[in-house]
Coordinates of C-alpha atoms in Angstrom, one line a residue:
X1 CA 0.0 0.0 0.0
X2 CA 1.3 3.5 -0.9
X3 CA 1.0 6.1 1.9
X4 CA 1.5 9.3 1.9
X5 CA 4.7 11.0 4.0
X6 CA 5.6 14.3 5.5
X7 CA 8.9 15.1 7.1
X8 CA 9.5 18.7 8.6
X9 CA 12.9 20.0 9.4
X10 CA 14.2 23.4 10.8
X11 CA 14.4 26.1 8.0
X12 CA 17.6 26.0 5.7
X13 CA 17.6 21.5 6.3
X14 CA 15.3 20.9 3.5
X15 CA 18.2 20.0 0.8
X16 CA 19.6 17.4 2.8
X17 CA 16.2 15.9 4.4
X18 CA 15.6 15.8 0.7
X19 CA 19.0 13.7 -0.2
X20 CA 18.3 11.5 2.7
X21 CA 14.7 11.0 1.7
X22 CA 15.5 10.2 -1.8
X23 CA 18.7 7.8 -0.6
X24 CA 16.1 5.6 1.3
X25 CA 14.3 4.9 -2.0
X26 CA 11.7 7.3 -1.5
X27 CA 9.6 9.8 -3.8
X28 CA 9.7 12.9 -2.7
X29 CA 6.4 14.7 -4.2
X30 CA 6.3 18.1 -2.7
X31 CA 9.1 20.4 -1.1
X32 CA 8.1 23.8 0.6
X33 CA 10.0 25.7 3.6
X34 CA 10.4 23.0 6.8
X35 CA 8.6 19.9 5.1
X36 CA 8.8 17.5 2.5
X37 CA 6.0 15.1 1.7
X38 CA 6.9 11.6 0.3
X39 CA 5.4 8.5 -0.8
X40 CA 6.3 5.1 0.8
X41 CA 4.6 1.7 2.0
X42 CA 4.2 1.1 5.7
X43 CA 7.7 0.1 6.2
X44 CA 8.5 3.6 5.6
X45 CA 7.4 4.8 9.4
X46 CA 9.4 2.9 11.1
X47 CA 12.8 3.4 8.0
X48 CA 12.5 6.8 8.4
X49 CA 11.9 7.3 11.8
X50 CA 15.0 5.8 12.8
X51 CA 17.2 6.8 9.5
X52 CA 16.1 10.7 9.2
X53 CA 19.2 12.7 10.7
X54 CA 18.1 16.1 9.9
X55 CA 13.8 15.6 9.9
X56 CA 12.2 17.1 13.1
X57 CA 9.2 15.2 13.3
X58 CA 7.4 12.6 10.7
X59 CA 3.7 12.6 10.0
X60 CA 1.4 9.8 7.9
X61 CA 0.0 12.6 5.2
X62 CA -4.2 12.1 5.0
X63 CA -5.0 14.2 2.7
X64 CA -4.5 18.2 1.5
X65 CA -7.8 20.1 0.0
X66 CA -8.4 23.5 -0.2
X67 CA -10.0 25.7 2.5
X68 CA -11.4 28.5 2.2
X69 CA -14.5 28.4 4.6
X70 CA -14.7 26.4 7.5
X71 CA -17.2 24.3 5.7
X72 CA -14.4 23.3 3.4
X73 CA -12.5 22.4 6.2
X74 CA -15.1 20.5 7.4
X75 CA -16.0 18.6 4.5
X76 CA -12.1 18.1 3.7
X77 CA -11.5 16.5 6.6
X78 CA -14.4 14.6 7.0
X79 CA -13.8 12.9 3.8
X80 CA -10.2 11.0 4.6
X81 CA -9.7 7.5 5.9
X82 CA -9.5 7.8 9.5
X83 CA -11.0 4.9 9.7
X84 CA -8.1 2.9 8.4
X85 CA -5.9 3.8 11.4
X86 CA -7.8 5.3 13.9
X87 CA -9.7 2.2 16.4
X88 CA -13.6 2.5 18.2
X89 CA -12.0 3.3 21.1
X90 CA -9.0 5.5 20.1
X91 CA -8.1 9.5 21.4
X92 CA -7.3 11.3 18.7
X93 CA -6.4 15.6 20.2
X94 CA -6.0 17.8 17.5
X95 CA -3.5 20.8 17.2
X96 CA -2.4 23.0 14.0
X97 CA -1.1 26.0 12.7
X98 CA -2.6 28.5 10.3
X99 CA -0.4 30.4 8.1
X100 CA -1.1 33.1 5.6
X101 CA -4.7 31.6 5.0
X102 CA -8.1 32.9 5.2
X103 CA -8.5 30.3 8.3
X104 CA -6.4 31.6 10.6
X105 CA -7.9 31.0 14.1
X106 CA -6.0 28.1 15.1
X107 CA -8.6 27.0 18.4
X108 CA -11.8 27.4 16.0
X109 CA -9.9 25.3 13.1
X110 CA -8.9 22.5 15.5
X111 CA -13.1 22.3 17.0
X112 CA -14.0 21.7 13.2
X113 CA -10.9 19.5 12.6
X114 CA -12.2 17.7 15.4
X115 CA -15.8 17.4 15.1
X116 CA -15.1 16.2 11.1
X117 CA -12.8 13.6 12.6
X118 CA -15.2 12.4 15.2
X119 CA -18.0 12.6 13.0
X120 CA -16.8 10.2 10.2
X121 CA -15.5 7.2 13.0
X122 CA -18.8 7.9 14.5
X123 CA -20.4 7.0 11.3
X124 CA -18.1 3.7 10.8
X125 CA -18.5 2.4 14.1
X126 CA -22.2 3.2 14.5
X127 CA -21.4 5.3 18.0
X128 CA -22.8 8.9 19.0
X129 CA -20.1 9.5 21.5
X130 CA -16.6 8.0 21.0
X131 CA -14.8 6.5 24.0
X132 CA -11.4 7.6 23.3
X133 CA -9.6 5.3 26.3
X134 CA -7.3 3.3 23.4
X135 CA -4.1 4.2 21.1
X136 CA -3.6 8.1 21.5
X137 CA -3.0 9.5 17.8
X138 CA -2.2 13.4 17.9
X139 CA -3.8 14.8 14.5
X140 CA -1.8 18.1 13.3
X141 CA -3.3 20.3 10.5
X142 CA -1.8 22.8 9.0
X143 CA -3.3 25.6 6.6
X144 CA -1.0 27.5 4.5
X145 CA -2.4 29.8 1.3
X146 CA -6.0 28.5 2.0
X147 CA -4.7 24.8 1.7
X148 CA -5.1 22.4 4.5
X149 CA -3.2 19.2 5.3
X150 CA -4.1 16.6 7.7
X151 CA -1.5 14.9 9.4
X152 CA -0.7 11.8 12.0
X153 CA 1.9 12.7 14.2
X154 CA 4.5 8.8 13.6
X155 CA 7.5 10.3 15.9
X156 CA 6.4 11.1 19.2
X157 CA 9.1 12.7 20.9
X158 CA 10.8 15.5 18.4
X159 CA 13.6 12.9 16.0
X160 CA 16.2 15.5 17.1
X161 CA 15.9 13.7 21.0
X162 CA 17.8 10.7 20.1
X163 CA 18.5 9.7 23.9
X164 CA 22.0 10.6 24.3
X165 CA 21.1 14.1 26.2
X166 CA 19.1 14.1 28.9
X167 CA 20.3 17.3 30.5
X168 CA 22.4 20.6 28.5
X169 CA 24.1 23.4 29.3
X170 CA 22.6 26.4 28.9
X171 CA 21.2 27.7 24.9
X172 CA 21.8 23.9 23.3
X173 CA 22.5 23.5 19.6
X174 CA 19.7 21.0 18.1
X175 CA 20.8 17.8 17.7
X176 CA 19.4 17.8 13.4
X177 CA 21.2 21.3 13.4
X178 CA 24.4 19.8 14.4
X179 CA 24.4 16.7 12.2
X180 CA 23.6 19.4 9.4
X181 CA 27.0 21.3 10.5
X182 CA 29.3 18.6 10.4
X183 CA 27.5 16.9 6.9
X184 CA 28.7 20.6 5.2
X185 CA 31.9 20.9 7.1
X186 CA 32.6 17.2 4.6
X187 CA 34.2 15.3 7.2
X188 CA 36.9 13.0 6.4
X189 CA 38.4 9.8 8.6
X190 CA 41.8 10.8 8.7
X191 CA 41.2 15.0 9.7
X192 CA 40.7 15.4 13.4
X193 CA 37.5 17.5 14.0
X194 CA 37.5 19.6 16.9
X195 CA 34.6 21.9 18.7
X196 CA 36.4 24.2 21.4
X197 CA 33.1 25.7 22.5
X198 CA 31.7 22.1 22.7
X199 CA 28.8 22.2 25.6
X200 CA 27.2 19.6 26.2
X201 CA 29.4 17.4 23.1
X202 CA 26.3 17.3 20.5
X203 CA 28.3 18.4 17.1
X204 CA 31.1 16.1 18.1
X205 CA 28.7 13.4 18.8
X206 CA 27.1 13.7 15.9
X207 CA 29.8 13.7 13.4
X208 CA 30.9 10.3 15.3
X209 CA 27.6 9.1 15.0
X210 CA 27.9 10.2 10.8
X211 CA 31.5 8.7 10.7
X212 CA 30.3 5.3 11.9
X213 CA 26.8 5.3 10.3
X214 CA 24.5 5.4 13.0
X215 CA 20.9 6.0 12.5
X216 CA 20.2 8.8 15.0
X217 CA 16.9 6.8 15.7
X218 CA 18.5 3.1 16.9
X219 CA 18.5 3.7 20.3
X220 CA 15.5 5.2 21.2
X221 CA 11.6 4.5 20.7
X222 CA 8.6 6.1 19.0
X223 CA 4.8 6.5 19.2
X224 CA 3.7 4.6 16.1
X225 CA 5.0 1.7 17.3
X226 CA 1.6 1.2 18.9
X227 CA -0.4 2.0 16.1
X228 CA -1.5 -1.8 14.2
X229 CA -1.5 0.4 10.5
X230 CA 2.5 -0.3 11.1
X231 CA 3.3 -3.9 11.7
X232 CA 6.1 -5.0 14.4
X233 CA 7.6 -6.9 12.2
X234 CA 8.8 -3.9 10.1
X235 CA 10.0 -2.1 13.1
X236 CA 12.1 -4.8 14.0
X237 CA 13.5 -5.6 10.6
X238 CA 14.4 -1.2 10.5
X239 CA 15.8 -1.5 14.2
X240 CA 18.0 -4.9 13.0
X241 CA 19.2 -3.0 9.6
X242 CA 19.9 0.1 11.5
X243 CA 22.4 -1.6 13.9
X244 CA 24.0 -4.1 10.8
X245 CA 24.8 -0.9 9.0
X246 CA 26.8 0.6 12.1
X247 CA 30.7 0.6 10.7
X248 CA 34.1 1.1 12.4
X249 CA 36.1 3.9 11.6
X250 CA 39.2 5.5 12.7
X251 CA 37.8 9.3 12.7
X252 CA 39.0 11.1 16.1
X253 CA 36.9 14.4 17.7
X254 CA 38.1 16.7 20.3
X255 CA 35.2 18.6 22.4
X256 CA 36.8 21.0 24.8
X257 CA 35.3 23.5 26.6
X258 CA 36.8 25.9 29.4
X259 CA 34.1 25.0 31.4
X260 CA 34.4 21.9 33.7
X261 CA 31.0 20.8 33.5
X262 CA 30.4 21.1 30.1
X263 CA 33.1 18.5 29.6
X264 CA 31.6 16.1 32.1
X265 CA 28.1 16.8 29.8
X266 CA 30.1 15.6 26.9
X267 CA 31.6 12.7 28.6
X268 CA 28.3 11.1 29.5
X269 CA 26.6 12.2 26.2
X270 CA 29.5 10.4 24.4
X271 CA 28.8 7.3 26.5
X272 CA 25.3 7.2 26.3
X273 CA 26.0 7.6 22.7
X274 CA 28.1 4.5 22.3
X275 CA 30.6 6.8 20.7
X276 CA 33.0 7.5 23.3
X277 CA 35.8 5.8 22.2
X278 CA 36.1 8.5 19.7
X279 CA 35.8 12.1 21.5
X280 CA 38.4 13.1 23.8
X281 CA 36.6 15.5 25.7
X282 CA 38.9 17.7 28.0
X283 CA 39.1 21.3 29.6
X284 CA 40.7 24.2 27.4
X285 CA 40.4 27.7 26.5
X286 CA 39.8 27.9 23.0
X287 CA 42.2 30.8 22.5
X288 CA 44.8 27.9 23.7
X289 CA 44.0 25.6 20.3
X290 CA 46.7 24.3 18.4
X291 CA 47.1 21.9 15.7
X292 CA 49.1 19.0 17.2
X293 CA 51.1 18.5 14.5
X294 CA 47.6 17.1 13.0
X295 CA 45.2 17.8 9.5
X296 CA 41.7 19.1 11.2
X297 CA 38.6 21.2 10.9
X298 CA 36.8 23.5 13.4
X299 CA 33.2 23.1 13.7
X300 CA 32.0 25.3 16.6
X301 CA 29.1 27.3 18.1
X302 CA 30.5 29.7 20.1
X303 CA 28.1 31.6 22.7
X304 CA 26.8 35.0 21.1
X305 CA 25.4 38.3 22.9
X306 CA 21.5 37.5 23.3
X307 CA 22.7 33.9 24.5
X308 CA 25.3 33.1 27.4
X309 CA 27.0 36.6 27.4
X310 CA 26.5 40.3 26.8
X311 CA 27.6 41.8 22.8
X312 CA 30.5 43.3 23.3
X313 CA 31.8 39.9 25.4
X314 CA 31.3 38.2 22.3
X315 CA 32.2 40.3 19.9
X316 CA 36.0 40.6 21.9
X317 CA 35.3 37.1 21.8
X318 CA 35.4 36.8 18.1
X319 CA 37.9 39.2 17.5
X320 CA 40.2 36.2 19.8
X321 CA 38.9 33.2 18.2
X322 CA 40.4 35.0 14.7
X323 CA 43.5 35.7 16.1
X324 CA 44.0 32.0 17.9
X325 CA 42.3 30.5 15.2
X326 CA 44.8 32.0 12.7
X327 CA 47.8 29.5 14.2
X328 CA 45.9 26.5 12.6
X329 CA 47.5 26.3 9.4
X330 CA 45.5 25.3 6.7
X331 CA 42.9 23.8 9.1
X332 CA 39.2 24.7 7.9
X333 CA 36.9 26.6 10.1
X334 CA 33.2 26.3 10.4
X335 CA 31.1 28.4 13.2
X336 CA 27.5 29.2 13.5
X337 CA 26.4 32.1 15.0
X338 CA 23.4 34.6 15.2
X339 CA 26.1 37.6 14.6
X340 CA 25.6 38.7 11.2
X341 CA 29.0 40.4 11.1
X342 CA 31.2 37.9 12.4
X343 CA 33.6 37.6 10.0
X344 CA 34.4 41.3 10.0
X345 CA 34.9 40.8 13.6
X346 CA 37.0 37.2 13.2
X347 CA 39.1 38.9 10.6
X348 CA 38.2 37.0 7.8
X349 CA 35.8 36.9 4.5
X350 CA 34.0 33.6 4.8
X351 CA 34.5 31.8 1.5
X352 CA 30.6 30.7 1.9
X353 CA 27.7 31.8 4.5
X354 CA 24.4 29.7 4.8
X355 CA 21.5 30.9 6.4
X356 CA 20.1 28.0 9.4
X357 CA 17.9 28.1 12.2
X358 CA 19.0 26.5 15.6
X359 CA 14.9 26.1 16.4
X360 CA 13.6 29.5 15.3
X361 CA 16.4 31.5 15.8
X362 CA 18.1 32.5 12.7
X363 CA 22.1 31.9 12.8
X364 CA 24.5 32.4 10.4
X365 CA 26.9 29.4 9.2
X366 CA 30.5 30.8 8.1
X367 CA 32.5 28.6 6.2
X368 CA 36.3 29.0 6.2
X369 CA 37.6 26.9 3.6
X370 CA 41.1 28.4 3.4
X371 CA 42.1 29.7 6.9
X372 CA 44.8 32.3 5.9
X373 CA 42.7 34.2 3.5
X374 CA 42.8 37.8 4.2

């Protein structure tokens, strides 16, 4: 059976959801800002769930209608198949958003969302009032330009919670934000990659994670799991594949930090990771850095103004990081930030800037590619 998928990701992710999509043996049949939708068969929930390093959350796609009224809206969503997934005795709580469409209170969309739902499996299973003590589905719609899609909600908890950090230090980089980071900074298994403002480890982590081939997903679980449309047996035969495709590698990461406990964060990150064999997390001043004698790349996310200190902290902090960072020899340098004039402040014209969003903060992704260019 062919179902319809949609995958959303942070704004500025959408080219490599879109890689990883297709690279699963997907078709990807619609792209718009933060969400692809796909077709796949029912083995795709559980693939996807556990493969998709840079997706946020995935949905099963019902159906998308225009809606104009609230009748349409109505009458669009009363139409789908809910029957095919959703049981007699099933809670299904509805939440959306409303974007740029002529439906845009989001509590009166979700009442008619809701009655249409419980309207049409009241129908089906010959019930006035539905119980809704079974399987809890959470149904997300979302109206953009007078078009409405209806979702199921297949991930649960966010994909970019993949276990390994139950506690952070302060302002955390997403985990899909990170593994986007070290996919452009084109990591390679004999350049050391190092973060000197690593927190709580997560861009290390991820790039070990990359280096081996581990599906972000393998260690953790997820709501549609429960749901009978999605049969165990293809979760298990995902999970299995997942762990097969894990690979040994060589590829070293150092995640300093001149905070103490941020490098206890990374240690047991990197554990609960399986990954800490690889990072060798210590305490340093990242004006310290060096290169060891060694080929490596700097992928960082230093703390900015609105974030762990005031501007003009970080801006004299920037102005260091060009001057230390300036000793590294040909190393290449990648740092996100939300400064927008970083690298008149680090000294340098970034050879390429990409535009990310760490959640809905917009940062700024500056790519060094040849570290002595004036």
């Amino acid at each position: 059976m062919t179902l319809r998928y949609t995958a959303t990701c942070l704004f500025g992710l959408e080219g490599l959801l879109g890689e990883e999509i297709t690279a699963l043996g997907y078709k990807r049949v619609d792209n718009m800002d933060g969400r692809i939708t796909f077709e796949g068969d029912e083995n795709a929930c559980a693939v996807c769930n556990i493969n998709l390093r840079y997706a946020e959350r995935l949905y099963l796609n019902l159906g998308t209608f225009d809606a104009l009224t609230f009748t349409d809206l109505f009458d669009g969503t009363k139409a789908l198949p809910w029957e095919d997934f959703i049981g007699r005795d099933d809670e299904f709580p509805v939440s959306g958003h409303a974007i740029k469409s002529k439906l845009f209170s989001v509590p009166d969309c979700q009442r008619i969302v809701k009655k249409a739902i419980s309207t049409r499996l009241g129908e089906h299973y010959g019930l006035q009032i539905l119980p809704e003590t079974g399987i809890r589905y959470k149904i997300e719609f979302f109206i953009f330009k007078d078009k409405a899609s209806l979702m199921i909600d297949l991930s649960g908890a966010p994909l970019h919670k993949r276990g390994y950090r139950p506690e952070t230090h302060a302002a955390p980089i997403r985990e899909t934000l990170a593994a986007a980071m070290v996919k452009l900074a084109r990591l390679r298994e004999d350049v050391l990659l190092w973060d000197p403002f690593c927190g709580s480890g997560t861009i290390a982590i991820e790039a070990v994670m990359q280096m081996k081939n581990m599906a972000p997903g393998m260690n953790r679980t997820f709501v549609s799991q429960k749901y009978p449309a999605f049969p165990e047996t293809s979760w298990n035969d995902a999970f299995a594949a997942a762990r097969a495709a894990v690979k040994e590698t060589k590829f070293e990461a150092y995640a300093t930090d001149i905070d103490p406990a941020c490098v206890e964060l990374t240690i047991a990150d990197a554990k609960r990771a399986g990954v800490a064999e690889h990072i060798n997390s210590f305490q340093m001043d990242a004006m310290d850095i060096d290169t060891l004698g060694r080929r490596g790349t700097i992928v960082t996310n230093p703390p900015y103004g609105e974030r762990l200190m005031i501007p003009e902290e970080a801006e004299a902090l920037y102005r260091g990081m060009g001057q230390a960072f300036a000793r590294l020899d040909r190393w290449q340098i990648y740092v996100i930030t939300q400064h927008e004039t970083f690298p008149k402040l680090y000294g340098r014209r970034a050879d390429k800037i990409r535009k990310l969003y760490n959640g809905m903060i917009p940062c700024y992704y500056y790519q060094f590619f040849k570290n002595n260019a004036k």
